[in-house]
Amino acid sequence: MLVVTAIADLQSVIKNARLTHQKIGFVPTMGALHQGHLSLIKQAKAQTSFVVASIFVNPTQFNEAEDFKLYPRTLDVDLKMLDESGCDLVFTPTVEDIYPSKDLRKFDFGLLEQVMEGLHRPGHFNGVAQVVSKLFDAVQADVAFFGQKDFQQFAIIKAMVKQLNIPIHLVACPIVREPSGLAMSSRNQRLSKLQKEQASAIYKHLTWAKTNFKQYSLSELKNEVEKCFFSSEGLELEYFEIVDENTLIELNSWPVDVKIVACVAVFCGKVRLIDNIVFNL
Ligand code: AMP
């Protein structure tokens, strides 16, 4: 497995890979890797022939300086995990490589960025679009793989690719969970053992909602789920929203023909966790 930091080095390796391989797959990450990330590498290996991962903690997508500072960084372990998972190339740029000058671009994603994460983390998706567009430009992959865990982020990236006419195919992969149901996340490293147990209630409440939603009106279900969160020790609910998968518009009654996704953001101590679940109609 090759590890490169400079964009010029990355591009010369990719150029050579293109001579011998048909498809370049790309998995962007911020490191502190877990099985969720590795599931994306596995998908990339199954669907493409040369797999590139990037590790870059992107400063422009953090709306809180403290969160950026505390974000876990475990490069040596990450590289070992990627090597063992059969990744071909890891791109580990510095902030100066990605942002040689301040990125002044302002994206407009309309409603997609005005709800949920966009509403609660101002500027977050603009930073995501900045970095992902730069990474796509540097790697020039055929297919990029993302986790369904960051459901709204995937919708934003789809919109960005369309707006910028980027010739890349996007694949969303299922959420990988701990045996307790807790969605794997780099931020889980900041949870104590007790907090991890408390945080496993998130998935319990989501699965309860998915199993029982037909017995309630939408507003009743929301109330019930919110009550569950309020009575969950150690958890503080930021939002619980039930939205249309494509538009992310908040639903106020059960639709007949659109995919329903329930999305949640919760604080467990100082750690902010997100999760979601798709309801089958
Ligand atoms: P991050 O390093 O948090 O920026 O995540 C990099 C990629 O891994 C994103 O596409 C995430 O959606 C994906 N990812 C993170 N956690 C999980 C998970 N538990 N299951 C599947 N994909 C995940």
Short mmCIF file of C-alpha atoms and ligand atoms in Angstrom, two decimals:
data_model
loop_
_atom_site.label_atom_id
_atom_site.label_comp_id
_atom_site.label_asym_id
_atom_site.label_seq_id
_atom_site.Cartn_x
_atom_site.Cartn_y
_atom_site.Cartn_z
CA MET A 1 0.00 0.00 0.00
CA LEU A 2 1.33 3.39 -0.99
CA VAL A 3 0.99 6.45 1.23
CA VAL A 4 1.28 9.89 -0.39
CA THR A 5 0.86 13.40 0.95
CA ALA A 6 1.43 15.70 -2.02
CA ILE A 7 -1.30 16.06 -4.67
CA ALA A 8 1.31 15.83 -7.46
CA ASP A 9 2.51 12.45 -6.10
CA LEU A 10 -1.07 11.24 -5.79
CA GLN A 11 -1.79 12.16 -9.37
CA SER A 12 1.27 10.45 -10.79
CA VAL A 13 0.35 7.19 -9.00
CA ILE A 14 -3.27 7.48 -10.22
CA LYS A 15 -2.05 8.12 -13.76
CA ASN A 16 -0.02 4.91 -13.67
CA ALA A 17 -2.88 2.99 -12.09
CA ARG A 18 -5.15 4.10 -14.92
CA LEU A 19 -2.77 2.48 -17.40
CA THR A 20 -3.27 -0.93 -15.80
CA HIS A 21 -6.59 -0.71 -13.96
CA GLN A 22 -10.00 0.12 -15.26
CA LYS A 23 -11.76 1.64 -12.33
CA ILE A 24 -10.53 3.85 -9.49
CA GLY A 25 -12.55 3.67 -6.28
CA PHE A 26 -12.33 6.36 -3.61
CA VAL A 27 -13.19 6.38 0.10
CA PRO A 28 -12.76 9.79 1.77
CA THR A 29 -12.36 9.69 5.57
CA MET A 30 -11.22 11.80 8.49
CA GLY A 31 -9.29 8.88 10.00
CA ALA A 32 -9.73 7.29 13.45
CA LEU A 33 -10.94 4.37 11.41
CA HIS A 34 -13.36 1.64 12.49
CA GLN A 35 -15.24 -1.21 10.84
CA GLY A 36 -17.69 1.27 9.27
CA HIS A 37 -14.87 2.82 7.25
CA LEU A 38 -13.47 -0.62 6.41
CA SER A 39 -16.87 -1.70 5.07
CA LEU A 40 -16.54 1.13 2.52
CA ILE A 41 -13.09 -0.11 1.52
CA LYS A 42 -14.56 -3.60 1.12
CA GLN A 43 -17.33 -2.25 -1.12
CA ALA A 44 -14.78 -0.25 -3.10
CA LYS A 45 -12.66 -3.37 -3.59
CA ALA A 46 -15.70 -5.31 -4.77
CA GLN A 47 -16.74 -2.68 -7.32
CA THR A 48 -13.45 -1.15 -8.50
CA SER A 49 -9.92 -2.33 -9.19
CA PHE A 50 -7.71 0.35 -7.57
CA VAL A 51 -8.82 1.62 -4.17
CA VAL A 52 -7.79 5.03 -2.83
CA ALA A 53 -8.61 6.18 0.70
CA SER A 54 -7.95 9.66 2.04
CA ILE A 55 -7.36 10.66 5.65
CA PHE A 56 -7.84 14.34 6.25
CA VAL A 57 -9.44 16.06 9.21
CA ASN A 58 -11.01 18.96 7.36
CA PRO A 59 -10.96 22.17 9.42
CA THR A 60 -13.59 23.96 7.31
CA GLN A 61 -16.40 21.56 8.20
CA PHE A 62 -16.07 21.94 11.97
CA ASN A 63 -18.36 24.64 13.28
CA GLU A 64 -16.77 24.33 16.74
CA ALA A 65 -13.02 24.78 17.23
CA GLU A 66 -13.08 22.50 20.28
CA ASP A 67 -14.63 19.65 18.26
CA PHE A 68 -11.86 19.98 15.64
CA LYS A 69 -9.19 20.00 18.35
CA LEU A 70 -10.61 16.95 20.11
CA TYR A 71 -11.30 14.95 16.95
CA PRO A 72 -9.39 11.65 17.38
CA ARG A 73 -6.25 11.25 15.27
CA THR A 74 -4.75 7.74 15.03
CA LEU A 75 -2.77 7.75 11.79
CA ASP A 76 -0.43 4.79 12.45
CA VAL A 77 -3.25 2.45 13.43
CA ASP A 78 -5.36 3.73 10.51
CA LEU A 79 -2.62 2.97 7.99
CA LYS A 80 -2.22 -0.55 9.38
CA MET A 81 -6.00 -1.15 9.13
CA LEU A 82 -6.12 0.14 5.56
CA ASP A 83 -3.12 -1.97 4.56
CA GLU A 84 -4.74 -5.09 6.01
CA SER A 85 -8.02 -4.34 4.27
CA GLY A 86 -6.33 -4.30 0.86
CA CYS A 87 -6.46 -0.56 0.16
CA ASP A 88 -4.02 0.32 -2.65
CA LEU A 89 -3.23 3.96 -1.91
CA VAL A 90 -3.75 6.32 1.01
CA PHE A 91 -3.76 10.06 0.47
CA THR A 92 -2.84 11.96 3.66
CA PRO A 93 -2.64 15.62 2.64
CA THR A 94 -1.81 18.47 5.01
CA VAL A 95 -4.14 21.46 5.44
CA GLU A 96 -1.77 23.48 3.22
CA ASP A 97 -1.97 20.84 0.45
CA ILE A 98 -5.76 21.06 0.36
CA TYR A 99 -6.08 24.77 1.12
CA PRO A 100 -3.03 26.58 -0.29
CA SER A 101 -5.21 29.67 0.04
CA LYS A 102 -8.48 30.28 1.88
CA ASP A 103 -11.38 28.53 0.16
CA LEU A 104 -13.89 31.33 -0.39
CA ARG A 105 -16.48 29.24 -2.22
CA LYS A 106 -20.04 29.42 -0.92
CA PHE A 107 -22.28 26.59 -2.06
CA ASP A 108 -26.05 26.79 -2.14
CA PHE A 109 -27.86 23.54 -1.49
CA GLY A 110 -31.23 25.13 -0.77
CA LEU A 111 -33.46 23.14 1.52
CA LEU A 112 -31.05 20.24 1.76
CA GLU A 113 -28.79 22.32 4.01
CA GLN A 114 -31.50 24.14 5.94
CA VAL A 115 -32.65 21.18 8.03
CA MET A 116 -31.16 18.84 10.65
CA GLU A 117 -27.32 18.91 10.50
CA GLY A 118 -27.36 22.00 8.29
CA LEU A 119 -29.56 23.85 10.76
CA HIS A 120 -27.67 22.78 13.88
CA ARG A 121 -24.15 23.01 12.45
CA PRO A 122 -23.99 26.27 10.46
CA GLY A 123 -21.35 26.15 7.72
CA HIS A 124 -20.77 22.42 8.15
CA PHE A 125 -22.00 21.35 4.72
CA ASN A 126 -20.25 24.21 2.99
CA GLY A 127 -17.01 22.86 4.46
CA VAL A 128 -17.93 19.31 3.44
CA ALA A 129 -18.60 20.45 -0.14
CA GLN A 130 -15.33 22.40 -0.20
CA VAL A 131 -13.21 19.47 0.87
CA VAL A 132 -15.01 16.73 -1.05
CA SER A 133 -14.90 18.73 -4.29
CA LYS A 134 -11.17 19.28 -3.80
CA LEU A 135 -10.59 15.61 -2.99
CA PHE A 136 -12.62 14.51 -6.02
CA ASP A 137 -10.58 16.87 -8.16
CA ALA A 138 -7.29 15.50 -6.78
CA VAL A 139 -8.17 11.79 -7.00
CA GLN A 140 -10.23 11.76 -10.23
CA ALA A 141 -11.90 8.50 -9.19
CA ASP A 142 -14.64 6.73 -11.11
CA VAL A 143 -16.67 5.75 -8.05
CA ALA A 144 -16.75 7.19 -4.50
CA PHE A 145 -18.15 5.35 -1.49
CA PHE A 146 -19.94 6.96 1.46
CA GLY A 147 -21.73 5.70 4.55
CA GLN A 148 -25.49 5.93 4.97
CA LYS A 149 -24.73 6.95 8.55
CA ASP A 150 -24.13 10.48 7.26
CA PHE A 151 -27.39 10.38 5.36
CA GLN A 152 -27.77 14.13 4.86
CA GLN A 153 -24.11 14.45 3.86
CA PHE A 154 -24.70 11.95 1.06
CA ALA A 155 -27.64 14.02 -0.23
CA ILE A 156 -25.44 17.14 -0.18
CA ILE A 157 -22.61 15.39 -2.04
CA LYS A 158 -25.03 14.11 -4.68
CA ALA A 159 -26.27 17.69 -5.15
CA MET A 160 -22.71 19.05 -5.31
CA VAL A 161 -21.65 16.49 -7.94
CA LYS A 162 -24.65 17.52 -10.03
CA GLN A 163 -24.03 21.26 -9.61
CA LEU A 164 -20.34 20.97 -10.52
CA ASN A 165 -20.82 18.34 -13.27
CA ILE A 166 -18.25 16.07 -11.64
CA PRO A 167 -18.00 12.80 -13.60
CA ILE A 168 -18.13 10.40 -10.66
CA HIS A 169 -20.54 7.69 -9.56
CA LEU A 170 -21.60 7.78 -5.88
CA VAL A 171 -22.40 4.71 -3.80
CA ALA A 172 -24.06 4.77 -0.35
CA CYS A 173 -23.20 1.85 1.96
CA PRO A 174 -25.16 0.53 4.97
CA ILE A 175 -24.48 1.67 8.55
CA VAL A 176 -22.12 -0.62 10.48
CA ARG A 177 -23.04 -0.96 14.16
CA GLU A 178 -21.51 -2.22 17.40
CA PRO A 179 -23.13 -5.42 18.74
CA SER A 180 -25.10 -3.10 21.07
CA GLY A 181 -26.61 -1.34 18.05
CA LEU A 182 -24.59 1.85 18.52
CA ALA A 183 -23.59 3.17 15.08
CA MET A 184 -19.82 3.03 14.74
CA SER A 185 -18.26 6.49 14.76
CA SER A 186 -14.81 7.92 15.30
CA ARG A 187 -16.41 10.06 18.01
CA ASN A 188 -17.29 6.90 20.00
CA GLN A 189 -13.62 6.84 21.05
CA ARG A 190 -14.44 9.81 23.27
CA LEU A 191 -17.20 7.93 25.12
CA SER A 192 -16.62 6.13 28.43
CA LYS A 193 -17.80 2.52 28.87
CA LEU A 194 -20.93 3.75 30.65
CA GLN A 195 -21.62 6.36 27.98
CA LYS A 196 -21.33 3.69 25.26
CA GLU A 197 -24.02 1.69 27.04
CA GLN A 198 -26.19 4.79 27.39
CA ALA A 199 -25.66 5.67 23.72
CA SER A 200 -26.86 2.23 22.62
CA ALA A 201 -30.39 3.45 23.50
CA ILE A 202 -30.27 5.62 20.34
CA TYR A 203 -30.62 2.60 18.07
CA LYS A 204 -33.16 0.99 20.39
CA HIS A 205 -35.40 4.04 20.06
CA LEU A 206 -34.91 4.17 16.29
CA THR A 207 -35.77 0.48 15.85
CA TRP A 208 -38.80 0.92 18.13
CA ALA A 209 -39.95 3.78 15.87
CA LYS A 210 -39.41 1.70 12.73
CA THR A 211 -41.31 -1.29 14.15
CA ASN A 212 -44.25 0.67 15.54
CA PHE A 213 -44.69 3.67 13.26
CA LYS A 214 -47.83 2.37 11.54
CA GLN A 215 -49.72 2.37 14.84
CA TYR A 216 -49.32 6.12 15.33
CA SER A 217 -49.85 9.33 13.45
CA LEU A 218 -46.55 10.93 12.55
CA SER A 219 -46.77 13.61 15.24
CA GLU A 220 -47.74 11.02 17.88
CA LEU A 221 -44.79 8.84 16.90
CA LYS A 222 -42.44 11.82 17.13
CA ASN A 223 -43.78 12.60 20.59
CA GLU A 224 -43.35 9.00 21.73
CA VAL A 225 -39.79 8.81 20.47
CA GLU A 226 -38.92 12.18 21.99
CA LYS A 227 -40.29 10.95 25.33
CA CYS A 228 -38.06 7.84 25.07
CA PHE A 229 -35.02 10.08 24.54
CA PHE A 230 -35.94 12.43 27.37
CA SER A 231 -36.12 9.49 29.76
CA SER A 232 -32.83 7.95 28.55
CA GLU A 233 -30.12 8.50 31.12
CA GLY A 234 -27.04 10.32 29.83
CA LEU A 235 -28.60 11.36 26.51
CA GLU A 236 -29.70 14.81 25.47
CA LEU A 237 -31.76 14.94 22.28
CA GLU A 238 -30.91 17.70 19.83
CA TYR A 239 -33.41 16.72 17.13
CA PHE A 240 -35.47 13.80 15.93
CA GLU A 241 -36.85 14.34 12.43
CA ILE A 242 -38.79 12.16 10.03
CA VAL A 243 -38.03 13.15 6.45
CA ASP A 244 -38.47 12.25 2.79
CA GLU A 245 -35.30 10.43 1.69
CA ASN A 246 -34.83 12.49 -1.46
CA THR A 247 -35.87 16.02 -0.55
CA LEU A 248 -35.11 15.78 3.22
CA ILE A 249 -38.34 17.70 3.72
CA GLU A 250 -39.85 17.06 7.12
CA LEU A 251 -42.98 14.91 6.77
CA ASN A 252 -46.15 15.69 8.70
CA SER A 253 -48.14 12.61 7.73
CA TRP A 254 -47.21 9.15 6.48
CA PRO A 255 -46.63 9.25 2.72
CA VAL A 256 -47.58 6.40 0.38
CA ASP A 257 -44.77 6.40 -2.11
CA VAL A 258 -41.60 7.98 -0.69
CA LYS A 259 -38.91 6.40 1.42
CA ILE A 260 -39.11 7.62 5.02
CA VAL A 261 -35.94 8.21 7.03
CA ALA A 262 -35.90 8.99 10.75
CA CYS A 263 -32.81 10.99 11.71
CA VAL A 264 -31.48 11.85 15.12
CA ALA A 265 -28.73 13.90 16.76
CA VAL A 266 -28.01 13.32 20.43
CA PHE A 267 -25.45 14.52 22.92
CA CYS A 268 -23.94 11.87 25.15
CA GLY A 269 -21.96 13.98 27.59
CA LYS A 270 -20.04 16.37 25.35
CA VAL A 271 -19.99 13.99 22.39
CA ARG A 272 -22.48 14.64 19.61
CA LEU A 273 -23.75 11.51 17.87
CA ILE A 274 -25.95 11.12 14.79
CA ASP A 275 -27.86 8.11 13.52
CA ASN A 276 -30.77 7.28 11.22
CA ILE A 277 -33.05 4.48 10.14
CA VAL A 278 -35.12 3.85 7.03
CA PHE A 279 -38.78 2.84 7.58
CA ASN A 280 -40.16 0.21 5.23
CA LEU A 281 -43.52 1.20 3.85
P1 AMP B 1 -15.71 10.21 8.58
O1 AMP B 1 -14.33 9.68 8.78
O2 AMP B 1 -16.53 10.23 9.84
O3 AMP B 1 -15.76 11.48 7.81
O4 AMP B 1 -16.46 9.13 7.69
C1 AMP B 1 -15.92 8.73 6.45
C2 AMP B 1 -16.95 7.90 5.73
O5 AMP B 1 -17.25 6.75 6.53
C3 AMP B 1 -18.27 8.64 5.52
O6 AMP B 1 -18.77 8.32 4.23
C4 AMP B 1 -19.14 8.08 6.60
O7 AMP B 1 -20.52 8.13 6.29
C5 AMP B 1 -18.65 6.64 6.66
N1 AMP B 1 -19.00 6.03 7.95
C6 AMP B 1 -18.77 6.53 9.18
N2 AMP B 1 -19.30 5.73 10.12
C7 AMP B 1 -19.89 4.70 9.46
C8 AMP B 1 -20.61 3.54 9.89
N3 AMP B 1 -20.85 3.27 11.16
N4 AMP B 1 -21.05 2.70 8.93
C9 AMP B 1 -20.84 2.95 7.61
N5 AMP B 1 -20.16 4.03 7.16
C10 AMP B 1 -19.70 4.89 8.07
#
